[in-house]
Amino acid sequence: MIELDFKKTGGLLPAIAQDAATGEVLMMAYINQASWEKTLETGEVHYWSRSRQEIWHKGGTSGHVQKVKAIYVDCDRDTVLFKVEQVGGAACHTGMRTCFHQRVEKGRLVMEGEPVFDPQEVYGK
Amino acid sequence: MIELDFKKTGGLLPAIAQDAATGEVLMMAYINQASWEKTLETGEVHYWSRSRQEIWHKGGTSGHVQKVKAIYVDCDRDTVLFKVEQVGGAACHTGMRTCFHQRVEKGRLVMEGEPVFDPQEVYGK
């Protein structure tokens, strides 16, 4: 088991998900020791939900899981990069491919791209 | 000025730097309001150094600055993605192109890539 430096930041480390095929940065969320272990064990990304205070199997409800293709650990062992296959084509709860779909343009935020799915259909009401 | 949600996390938000040309994720660090403004104003990435508790002009000492090519804000406005030109070719203080140069391979960390510069030469002793 790879030891990450969970102590420095109170047990939670940032984890970045990047599309393994396109290089697109899809999202950033947090992991704790338990979600790290679960990710290594299952090959699907598990984060820690700060709002729900529980392990968050990304896509567990919608089926839009993130299949781990490669894992990188940064020089300080306190940030993780998951290269993933994003099942369903979209990582964002809004239905957009990436959570980073708002670009800063002359002091304003401009939406980029089109939704891949309708969140109402995938998550229900 | 784009308003980010600095309140949720005590004033610091994660910021990811990605090579604008290659798509490589280079590093993750934190920004506060002041470093965010400084980045927008100068076109070079400024983080907040948690260890030194000051604005950190990335590459200010070494000349290896990160020139902002595009900025994306995530759906919750609490994480930022900088697409940058990494002057000097390496973002990591170890001299490696990216801080994410250790790959998880069968329960071990394997180094990937070669250093672009010698940290001793760039940062001195």
PDB file of C-alpha atoms in Angstrom:
ATOM      1  CA  MET A   1       0.000   0.000   0.000  1.00  0.00           C
ATOM      2  CA  ILE A   2       1.292   3.442  -0.989  1.00  0.00           C
ATOM      3  CA  GLU A   3       1.391   5.731   2.032  1.00  0.00           C
ATOM      4  CA  LEU A   4       0.053   9.208   1.318  1.00  0.00           C
ATOM      5  CA  ASP A   5       0.631  12.149   3.650  1.00  0.00           C
ATOM      6  CA  PHE A   6      -2.896  12.397   5.053  1.00  0.00           C
ATOM      7  CA  LYS A   7      -1.666  13.847   8.350  1.00  0.00           C
ATOM      8  CA  LYS A   8      -0.618  17.254   7.024  1.00  0.00           C
ATOM      9  CA  THR A   9      -4.124  18.279   6.013  1.00  0.00           C
ATOM     10  CA  GLY A  10      -6.359  16.709   8.615  1.00  0.00           C
ATOM     11  CA  GLY A  11      -7.014  13.472   6.766  1.00  0.00           C
ATOM     12  CA  LEU A  12      -8.211  14.783   3.406  1.00  0.00           C
ATOM     13  CA  LEU A  13      -6.128  15.165   0.257  1.00  0.00           C
ATOM     14  CA  PRO A  14      -7.101  16.755  -3.050  1.00  0.00           C
ATOM     15  CA  ALA A  15      -7.533  14.337  -5.938  1.00  0.00           C
ATOM     16  CA  ILE A  16      -7.688  15.423  -9.556  1.00  0.00           C
ATOM     17  CA  ALA A  17      -9.443  13.344 -12.193  1.00  0.00           C
ATOM     18  CA  GLN A  18      -8.140  13.662 -15.741  1.00  0.00           C
ATOM     19  CA  ASP A  19      -9.553  11.973 -18.826  1.00  0.00           C
ATOM     20  CA  ALA A  20      -6.922   9.387 -19.735  1.00  0.00           C
ATOM     21  CA  ALA A  21      -7.732   9.626 -23.441  1.00  0.00           C
ATOM     22  CA  THR A  22      -8.191  13.376 -24.016  1.00  0.00           C
ATOM     23  CA  GLY A  23      -6.121  14.870 -21.186  1.00  0.00           C
ATOM     24  CA  GLU A  24      -9.088  16.990 -20.129  1.00  0.00           C
ATOM     25  CA  VAL A  25      -9.155  17.821 -16.415  1.00  0.00           C
ATOM     26  CA  LEU A  26     -12.571  16.591 -15.316  1.00  0.00           C
ATOM     27  CA  MET A  27     -12.898  17.471 -11.629  1.00  0.00           C
ATOM     28  CA  MET A  28     -11.201  17.905  -8.292  1.00  0.00           C
ATOM     29  CA  ALA A  29     -12.492  16.364  -5.080  1.00  0.00           C
ATOM     30  CA  TYR A  30     -11.085  14.946  -1.855  1.00  0.00           C
ATOM     31  CA  ILE A  31      -9.984  11.533  -0.678  1.00  0.00           C
ATOM     32  CA  ASN A  32      -9.324  10.114   2.758  1.00  0.00           C
ATOM     33  CA  GLN A  33      -7.471   6.929   3.647  1.00  0.00           C
ATOM     34  CA  ALA A  34     -10.581   4.756   3.341  1.00  0.00           C
ATOM     35  CA  SER A  35     -11.557   6.114  -0.084  1.00  0.00           C
ATOM     36  CA  TRP A  36      -7.946   5.787  -1.266  1.00  0.00           C
ATOM     37  CA  GLU A  37      -7.906   2.118  -0.277  1.00  0.00           C
ATOM     38  CA  LYS A  38     -11.307   1.519  -1.852  1.00  0.00           C
ATOM     39  CA  THR A  39     -10.086   3.085  -5.121  1.00  0.00           C
ATOM     40  CA  LEU A  40      -6.969   0.896  -5.217  1.00  0.00           C
ATOM     41  CA  GLU A  41      -9.022  -2.183  -4.369  1.00  0.00           C
ATOM     42  CA  THR A  42     -11.850  -1.681  -6.869  1.00  0.00           C
ATOM     43  CA  GLY A  43     -10.196   0.196  -9.745  1.00  0.00           C
ATOM     44  CA  GLU A  44     -12.975   2.774  -9.640  1.00  0.00           C
ATOM     45  CA  VAL A  45     -12.521   6.212  -8.101  1.00  0.00           C
ATOM     46  CA  HIS A  46     -13.920   6.708  -4.604  1.00  0.00           C
ATOM     47  CA  TYR A  47     -13.781  10.202  -3.107  1.00  0.00           C
ATOM     48  CA  TRP A  48     -14.753  11.463   0.324  1.00  0.00           C
ATOM     49  CA  SER A  49     -17.899  13.555   0.326  1.00  0.00           C
ATOM     50  CA  ARG A  50     -17.346  16.468   2.675  1.00  0.00           C
ATOM     51  CA  SER A  51     -21.021  17.435   2.635  1.00  0.00           C
ATOM     52  CA  ARG A  52     -22.353  13.933   3.292  1.00  0.00           C
ATOM     53  CA  GLN A  53     -19.340  12.841   5.354  1.00  0.00           C
ATOM     54  CA  GLU A  54     -19.146   9.469   3.676  1.00  0.00           C
ATOM     55  CA  ILE A  55     -17.238   7.570   1.022  1.00  0.00           C
ATOM     56  CA  TRP A  56     -18.468   8.695  -2.373  1.00  0.00           C
ATOM     57  CA  HIS A  57     -18.280   6.084  -5.101  1.00  0.00           C
ATOM     58  CA  LYS A  58     -18.299   8.462  -8.063  1.00  0.00           C
ATOM     59  CA  GLY A  59     -21.019   7.336 -10.468  1.00  0.00           C
ATOM     60  CA  GLY A  60     -22.323   4.754  -8.007  1.00  0.00           C
ATOM     61  CA  THR A  61     -25.892   6.035  -8.510  1.00  0.00           C
ATOM     62  CA  SER A  62     -25.772   7.155 -12.149  1.00  0.00           C
ATOM     63  CA  GLY A  63     -23.502   4.399 -13.460  1.00  0.00           C
ATOM     64  CA  HIS A  64     -21.079   7.105 -14.624  1.00  0.00           C
ATOM     65  CA  VAL A  65     -18.128   5.672 -12.751  1.00  0.00           C
ATOM     66  CA  GLN A  66     -14.499   6.649 -13.252  1.00  0.00           C
ATOM     67  CA  LYS A  67     -12.380   3.628 -14.192  1.00  0.00           C
ATOM     68  CA  VAL A  68      -8.805   4.076 -13.065  1.00  0.00           C
ATOM     69  CA  LYS A  69      -6.275   3.867 -15.906  1.00  0.00           C
ATOM     70  CA  ALA A  70      -3.275   5.243 -13.998  1.00  0.00           C
ATOM     71  CA  ILE A  71      -2.551   6.909 -10.664  1.00  0.00           C
ATOM     72  CA  TYR A  72       0.102   9.537 -10.039  1.00  0.00           C
ATOM     73  CA  VAL A  73       1.199  10.902  -6.671  1.00  0.00           C
ATOM     74  CA  ASP A  74       2.821  14.318  -6.425  1.00  0.00           C
ATOM     75  CA  CYS A  75       6.285  15.094  -5.070  1.00  0.00           C
ATOM     76  CA  ASP A  76       4.960  15.776  -1.534  1.00  0.00           C
ATOM     77  CA  ARG A  77       2.633  12.748  -1.538  1.00  0.00           C
ATOM     78  CA  ASP A  78      -0.233  15.039  -0.631  1.00  0.00           C
ATOM     79  CA  THR A  79      -2.086  15.276  -3.946  1.00  0.00           C
ATOM     80  CA  VAL A  80      -3.226  12.527  -6.272  1.00  0.00           C
ATOM     81  CA  LEU A  81      -3.916  12.490  -9.997  1.00  0.00           C
ATOM     82  CA  PHE A  82      -6.269   9.834 -11.314  1.00  0.00           C
ATOM     83  CA  LYS A  83      -6.193   9.213 -15.053  1.00  0.00           C
ATOM     84  CA  VAL A  84      -9.600   7.755 -15.771  1.00  0.00           C
ATOM     85  CA  GLU A  85     -12.048   6.499 -18.301  1.00  0.00           C
ATOM     86  CA  GLN A  86     -15.176   8.520 -17.557  1.00  0.00           C
ATOM     87  CA  VAL A  87     -18.085   6.180 -18.190  1.00  0.00           C
ATOM     88  CA  GLY A  88     -21.075   8.068 -19.634  1.00  0.00           C
ATOM     89  CA  GLY A  89     -18.781  10.781 -20.953  1.00  0.00           C
ATOM     90  CA  ALA A  90     -19.477  13.409 -18.323  1.00  0.00           C
ATOM     91  CA  ALA A  91     -17.974  13.985 -14.883  1.00  0.00           C
ATOM     92  CA  CYS A  92     -19.999  17.018 -13.810  1.00  0.00           C
ATOM     93  CA  HIS A  93     -23.346  16.799 -12.015  1.00  0.00           C
ATOM     94  CA  THR A  94     -24.593  19.445 -14.489  1.00  0.00           C
ATOM     95  CA  GLY A  95     -24.202  16.944 -17.329  1.00  0.00           C
ATOM     96  CA  MET A  96     -21.138  18.705 -18.749  1.00  0.00           C
ATOM     97  CA  ARG A  97     -18.051  16.654 -19.641  1.00  0.00           C
ATOM     98  CA  THR A  98     -15.897  18.493 -17.130  1.00  0.00           C
ATOM     99  CA  CYS A  99     -16.637  20.523 -14.017  1.00  0.00           C
ATOM    100  CA  PHE A 100     -14.261  23.128 -15.469  1.00  0.00           C
ATOM    101  CA  HIS A 101     -16.656  24.313 -18.166  1.00  0.00           C
ATOM    102  CA  GLN A 102     -16.645  28.000 -17.265  1.00  0.00           C
ATOM    103  CA  ARG A 103     -13.848  30.000 -18.838  1.00  0.00           C
ATOM    104  CA  VAL A 104     -12.751  33.413 -17.605  1.00  0.00           C
ATOM    105  CA  GLU A 105     -13.077  35.831 -20.518  1.00  0.00           C
ATOM    106  CA  LYS A 106     -12.594  39.566 -20.043  1.00  0.00           C
ATOM    107  CA  GLY A 107     -13.727  39.485 -16.434  1.00  0.00           C
ATOM    108  CA  ARG A 108     -16.744  37.282 -17.129  1.00  0.00           C
ATOM    109  CA  LEU A 109     -17.444  33.548 -17.006  1.00  0.00           C
ATOM    110  CA  VAL A 110     -18.306  32.018 -20.362  1.00  0.00           C
ATOM    111  CA  MET A 111     -19.767  28.511 -20.662  1.00  0.00           C
ATOM    112  CA  GLU A 112     -17.843  26.143 -22.913  1.00  0.00           C
ATOM    113  CA  GLY A 113     -19.233  22.973 -24.449  1.00  0.00           C
ATOM    114  CA  GLU A 114     -22.628  21.293 -24.423  1.00  0.00           C
ATOM    115  CA  PRO A 115     -24.149  18.969 -21.814  1.00  0.00           C
ATOM    116  CA  VAL A 116     -23.605  15.261 -22.494  1.00  0.00           C
ATOM    117  CA  PHE A 117     -26.644  14.204 -20.472  1.00  0.00           C
ATOM    118  CA  ASP A 118     -29.687  15.692 -18.794  1.00  0.00           C
ATOM    119  CA  PRO A 119     -29.107  15.658 -15.018  1.00  0.00           C
ATOM    120  CA  GLN A 120     -32.857  15.318 -14.403  1.00  0.00           C
ATOM    121  CA  GLU A 121     -32.876  12.036 -16.289  1.00  0.00           C
ATOM    122  CA  VAL A 122     -29.721  10.663 -14.713  1.00  0.00           C
ATOM    123  CA  TYR A 123     -30.223  11.701 -11.108  1.00  0.00           C
ATOM    124  CA  GLY A 124     -34.018  12.061 -11.033  1.00  0.00           C
ATOM    125  CA  LYS A 125     -35.634  14.982  -9.252  1.00  0.00           C
TER     126      LYS A 125
ATOM    127  CA  MET B   1     -13.740  40.602 -11.190  1.00  0.00           C
ATOM    128  CA  ILE B   2     -14.907  36.978 -11.040  1.00  0.00           C
ATOM    129  CA  GLU B   3     -16.068  36.121  -7.537  1.00  0.00           C
ATOM    130  CA  LEU B   4     -14.831  32.757  -6.319  1.00  0.00           C
ATOM    131  CA  ASP B   5     -16.285  31.005  -3.291  1.00  0.00           C
ATOM    132  CA  PHE B   6     -13.392  31.586  -0.906  1.00  0.00           C
ATOM    133  CA  LYS B   7     -15.673  31.495   2.143  1.00  0.00           C
ATOM    134  CA  LYS B   8     -16.489  27.788   2.071  1.00  0.00           C
ATOM    135  CA  THR B   9     -12.913  26.687   2.701  1.00  0.00           C
ATOM    136  CA  GLY B  10     -11.493  29.347   4.988  1.00  0.00           C
ATOM    137  CA  GLY B  11     -10.069  31.588   2.282  1.00  0.00           C
ATOM    138  CA  LEU B  12      -7.995  29.100   0.293  1.00  0.00           C
ATOM    139  CA  LEU B  13      -9.040  27.331  -2.890  1.00  0.00           C
ATOM    140  CA  PRO B  14      -7.205  24.600  -4.788  1.00  0.00           C
ATOM    141  CA  ALA B  15      -5.737  25.649  -8.120  1.00  0.00           C
ATOM    142  CA  ILE B  16      -4.544  23.188 -10.736  1.00  0.00           C
ATOM    143  CA  ALA B  17      -1.927  24.130 -13.309  1.00  0.00           C
ATOM    144  CA  GLN B  18      -2.092  22.306 -16.622  1.00  0.00           C
ATOM    145  CA  ASP B  19       0.313  22.673 -19.531  1.00  0.00           C
ATOM    146  CA  ALA B  20      -1.717  24.491 -22.191  1.00  0.00           C
ATOM    147  CA  ALA B  21       0.169  22.807 -25.018  1.00  0.00           C
ATOM    148  CA  THR B  22       0.523  19.195 -23.854  1.00  0.00           C
ATOM    149  CA  GLY B  23      -2.409  18.843 -21.447  1.00  0.00           C
ATOM    150  CA  GLU B  24      -0.068  17.534 -18.754  1.00  0.00           C
ATOM    151  CA  VAL B  25      -1.192  18.300 -15.197  1.00  0.00           C
ATOM    152  CA  LEU B  26       1.791  20.105 -13.694  1.00  0.00           C
ATOM    153  CA  MET B  27       0.916  20.829 -10.064  1.00  0.00           C
ATOM    154  CA  MET B  28      -1.767  21.704  -7.548  1.00  0.00           C
ATOM    155  CA  ALA B  29      -1.433  24.501  -5.024  1.00  0.00           C
ATOM    156  CA  TYR B  30      -3.676  26.998  -3.271  1.00  0.00           C
ATOM    157  CA  ILE B  31      -4.846  30.521  -3.993  1.00  0.00           C
ATOM    158  CA  ASN B  32      -6.449  33.167  -1.805  1.00  0.00           C
ATOM    159  CA  GLN B  33      -8.269  36.299  -2.920  1.00  0.00           C
ATOM    160  CA  ALA B  34      -5.065  38.363  -3.124  1.00  0.00           C
ATOM    161  CA  SER B  35      -3.170  35.813  -5.206  1.00  0.00           C
ATOM    162  CA  TRP B  36      -6.214  35.369  -7.457  1.00  0.00           C
ATOM    163  CA  GLU B  37      -6.316  39.114  -8.133  1.00  0.00           C
ATOM    164  CA  LYS B  38      -2.568  39.236  -8.689  1.00  0.00           C
ATOM    165  CA  THR B  39      -2.811  36.406 -11.225  1.00  0.00           C
ATOM    166  CA  LEU B  40      -5.586  38.129 -13.173  1.00  0.00           C
ATOM    167  CA  GLU B  41      -3.703  41.431 -13.054  1.00  0.00           C
ATOM    168  CA  THR B  42      -0.268  40.140 -14.137  1.00  0.00           C
ATOM    169  CA  GLY B  43      -1.089  37.143 -16.352  1.00  0.00           C
ATOM    170  CA  GLU B  44       1.362  35.032 -14.335  1.00  0.00           C
ATOM    171  CA  VAL B  45       0.218  32.509 -11.758  1.00  0.00           C
ATOM    172  CA  HIS B  46       0.436  33.573  -8.115  1.00  0.00           C
ATOM    173  CA  TYR B  47      -0.410  31.003  -5.458  1.00  0.00           C
ATOM    174  CA  TRP B  48      -0.624  31.323  -1.682  1.00  0.00           C
ATOM    175  CA  SER B  49       2.216  29.629   0.125  1.00  0.00           C
ATOM    176  CA  ARG B  50       0.750  27.901   3.174  1.00  0.00           C
ATOM    177  CA  SER B  51       4.186  27.241   4.675  1.00  0.00           C
ATOM    178  CA  ARG B  52       5.504  30.788   4.214  1.00  0.00           C
ATOM    179  CA  GLN B  53       2.078  32.428   4.616  1.00  0.00           C
ATOM    180  CA  GLU B  54       2.643  34.805   1.743  1.00  0.00           C
ATOM    181  CA  ILE B  55       1.785  35.324  -1.895  1.00  0.00           C
ATOM    182  CA  TRP B  56       3.908  32.988  -3.986  1.00  0.00           C
ATOM    183  CA  HIS B  57       4.760  34.230  -7.454  1.00  0.00           C
ATOM    184  CA  LYS B  58       5.530  30.859  -9.023  1.00  0.00           C
ATOM    185  CA  GLY B  59       8.934  31.107 -10.701  1.00  0.00           C
ATOM    186  CA  GLY B  60       9.581  34.556  -9.246  1.00  0.00           C
ATOM    187  CA  THR B  61      13.021  33.426  -8.050  1.00  0.00           C
ATOM    188  CA  SER B  62      13.966  30.910 -10.745  1.00  0.00           C
ATOM    189  CA  GLY B  63      12.380  32.710 -13.699  1.00  0.00           C
ATOM    190  CA  HIS B  64      10.289  29.603 -14.342  1.00  0.00           C
ATOM    191  CA  VAL B  65       6.993  31.471 -14.236  1.00  0.00           C
ATOM    192  CA  GLN B  66       3.640  30.126 -15.391  1.00  0.00           C
ATOM    193  CA  LYS B  67       2.123  32.339 -18.080  1.00  0.00           C
ATOM    194  CA  VAL B  68      -1.642  32.159 -18.036  1.00  0.00           C
ATOM    195  CA  LYS B  69      -3.153  31.022 -21.325  1.00  0.00           C
ATOM    196  CA  ALA B  70      -6.677  30.351 -20.066  1.00  0.00           C
ATOM    197  CA  ILE B  71      -8.490  30.127 -16.749  1.00  0.00           C
ATOM    198  CA  TYR B  72     -11.385  27.830 -15.961  1.00  0.00           C
ATOM    199  CA  VAL B  73     -13.555  27.878 -12.850  1.00  0.00           C
ATOM    200  CA  ASP B  74     -15.415  24.778 -11.746  1.00  0.00           C
ATOM    201  CA  CYS B  75     -19.172  24.374 -11.322  1.00  0.00           C
ATOM    202  CA  ASP B  76     -19.053  25.290  -7.612  1.00  0.00           C
ATOM    203  CA  ARG B  77     -16.648  28.195  -8.125  1.00  0.00           C
ATOM    204  CA  ASP B  78     -14.358  26.685  -5.535  1.00  0.00           C
ATOM    205  CA  THR B  79     -11.579  25.244  -7.701  1.00  0.00           C
ATOM    206  CA  VAL B  80      -9.600  26.875 -10.473  1.00  0.00           C
ATOM    207  CA  LEU B  81      -7.794  25.420 -13.477  1.00  0.00           C
ATOM    208  CA  PHE B  82      -4.967  27.462 -14.970  1.00  0.00           C
ATOM    209  CA  LYS B  83      -3.840  26.490 -18.464  1.00  0.00           C
ATOM    210  CA  VAL B  84      -0.300  27.762 -18.617  1.00  0.00           C
ATOM    211  CA  GLU B  85       2.895  28.038 -20.542  1.00  0.00           C
ATOM    212  CA  GLN B  86       5.489  26.718 -18.115  1.00  0.00           C
ATOM    213  CA  VAL B  87       8.604  28.802 -18.726  1.00  0.00           C
ATOM    214  CA  GLY B  88      11.766  26.684 -18.271  1.00  0.00           C
ATOM    215  CA  GLY B  89       9.803  23.526 -19.013  1.00  0.00           C
ATOM    216  CA  ALA B  90       9.484  22.245 -15.444  1.00  0.00           C
ATOM    217  CA  ALA B  91       6.950  23.029 -12.720  1.00  0.00           C
ATOM    218  CA  CYS B  92       8.339  20.842  -9.943  1.00  0.00           C
ATOM    219  CA  HIS B  93      10.978  21.994  -7.469  1.00  0.00           C
ATOM    220  CA  THR B  94      12.733  18.671  -8.100  1.00  0.00           C
ATOM    221  CA  GLY B  95      13.419  19.748 -11.693  1.00  0.00           C
ATOM    222  CA  MET B  96      10.837  17.373 -13.146  1.00  0.00           C
ATOM    223  CA  ARG B  97       8.326  18.656 -15.689  1.00  0.00           C
ATOM    224  CA  THR B  98       5.369  17.870 -13.456  1.00  0.00           C
ATOM    225  CA  CYS B  99       4.982  17.336  -9.723  1.00  0.00           C
ATOM    226  CA  PHE B 100       3.001  14.206 -10.637  1.00  0.00           C
ATOM    227  CA  HIS B 101       6.011  12.195 -11.743  1.00  0.00           C
ATOM    228  CA  GLN B 102       5.488   9.196  -9.474  1.00  0.00           C
ATOM    229  CA  ARG B 103       3.184   6.540 -10.869  1.00  0.00           C
ATOM    230  CA  VAL B 104       1.517   3.868  -8.763  1.00  0.00           C
ATOM    231  CA  GLU B 105       2.569   0.503 -10.171  1.00  0.00           C
ATOM    232  CA  LYS B 106       1.692  -2.739  -8.384  1.00  0.00           C
ATOM    233  CA  GLY B 107       1.655  -1.111  -4.961  1.00  0.00           C
ATOM    234  CA  ARG B 108       4.890   0.810  -5.522  1.00  0.00           C
ATOM    235  CA  LEU B 109       5.772   4.296  -6.728  1.00  0.00           C
ATOM    236  CA  VAL B 110       7.739   4.383  -9.975  1.00  0.00           C
ATOM    237  CA  MET B 111       9.452   7.558 -11.199  1.00  0.00           C
ATOM    238  CA  GLU B 112       8.492   8.654 -14.701  1.00  0.00           C
ATOM    239  CA  GLY B 113      10.505  11.010 -16.886  1.00  0.00           C
ATOM    240  CA  GLU B 114      13.817  12.781 -16.493  1.00  0.00           C
ATOM    241  CA  PRO B 115      14.619  16.062 -14.744  1.00  0.00           C
ATOM    242  CA  VAL B 116      14.573  19.136 -17.002  1.00  0.00           C
ATOM    243  CA  PHE B 117      16.894  21.121 -14.759  1.00  0.00           C
ATOM    244  CA  ASP B 118      19.165  20.660 -11.778  1.00  0.00           C
ATOM    245  CA  PRO B 119      17.443  22.188  -8.727  1.00  0.00           C
ATOM    246  CA  GLN B 120      20.853  23.007  -7.194  1.00  0.00           C
ATOM    247  CA  GLU B 121      21.676  25.223 -10.138  1.00  0.00           C
ATOM    248  CA  VAL B 122      18.290  26.912 -10.313  1.00  0.00           C
ATOM    249  CA  TYR B 123      17.595  27.464  -6.631  1.00  0.00           C
ATOM    250  CA  GLY B 124      21.137  27.386  -5.268  1.00  0.00           C
ATOM    251  CA  LYS B 125      21.868  25.544  -2.043  1.00  0.00           C
TER     252      LYS B 125
END
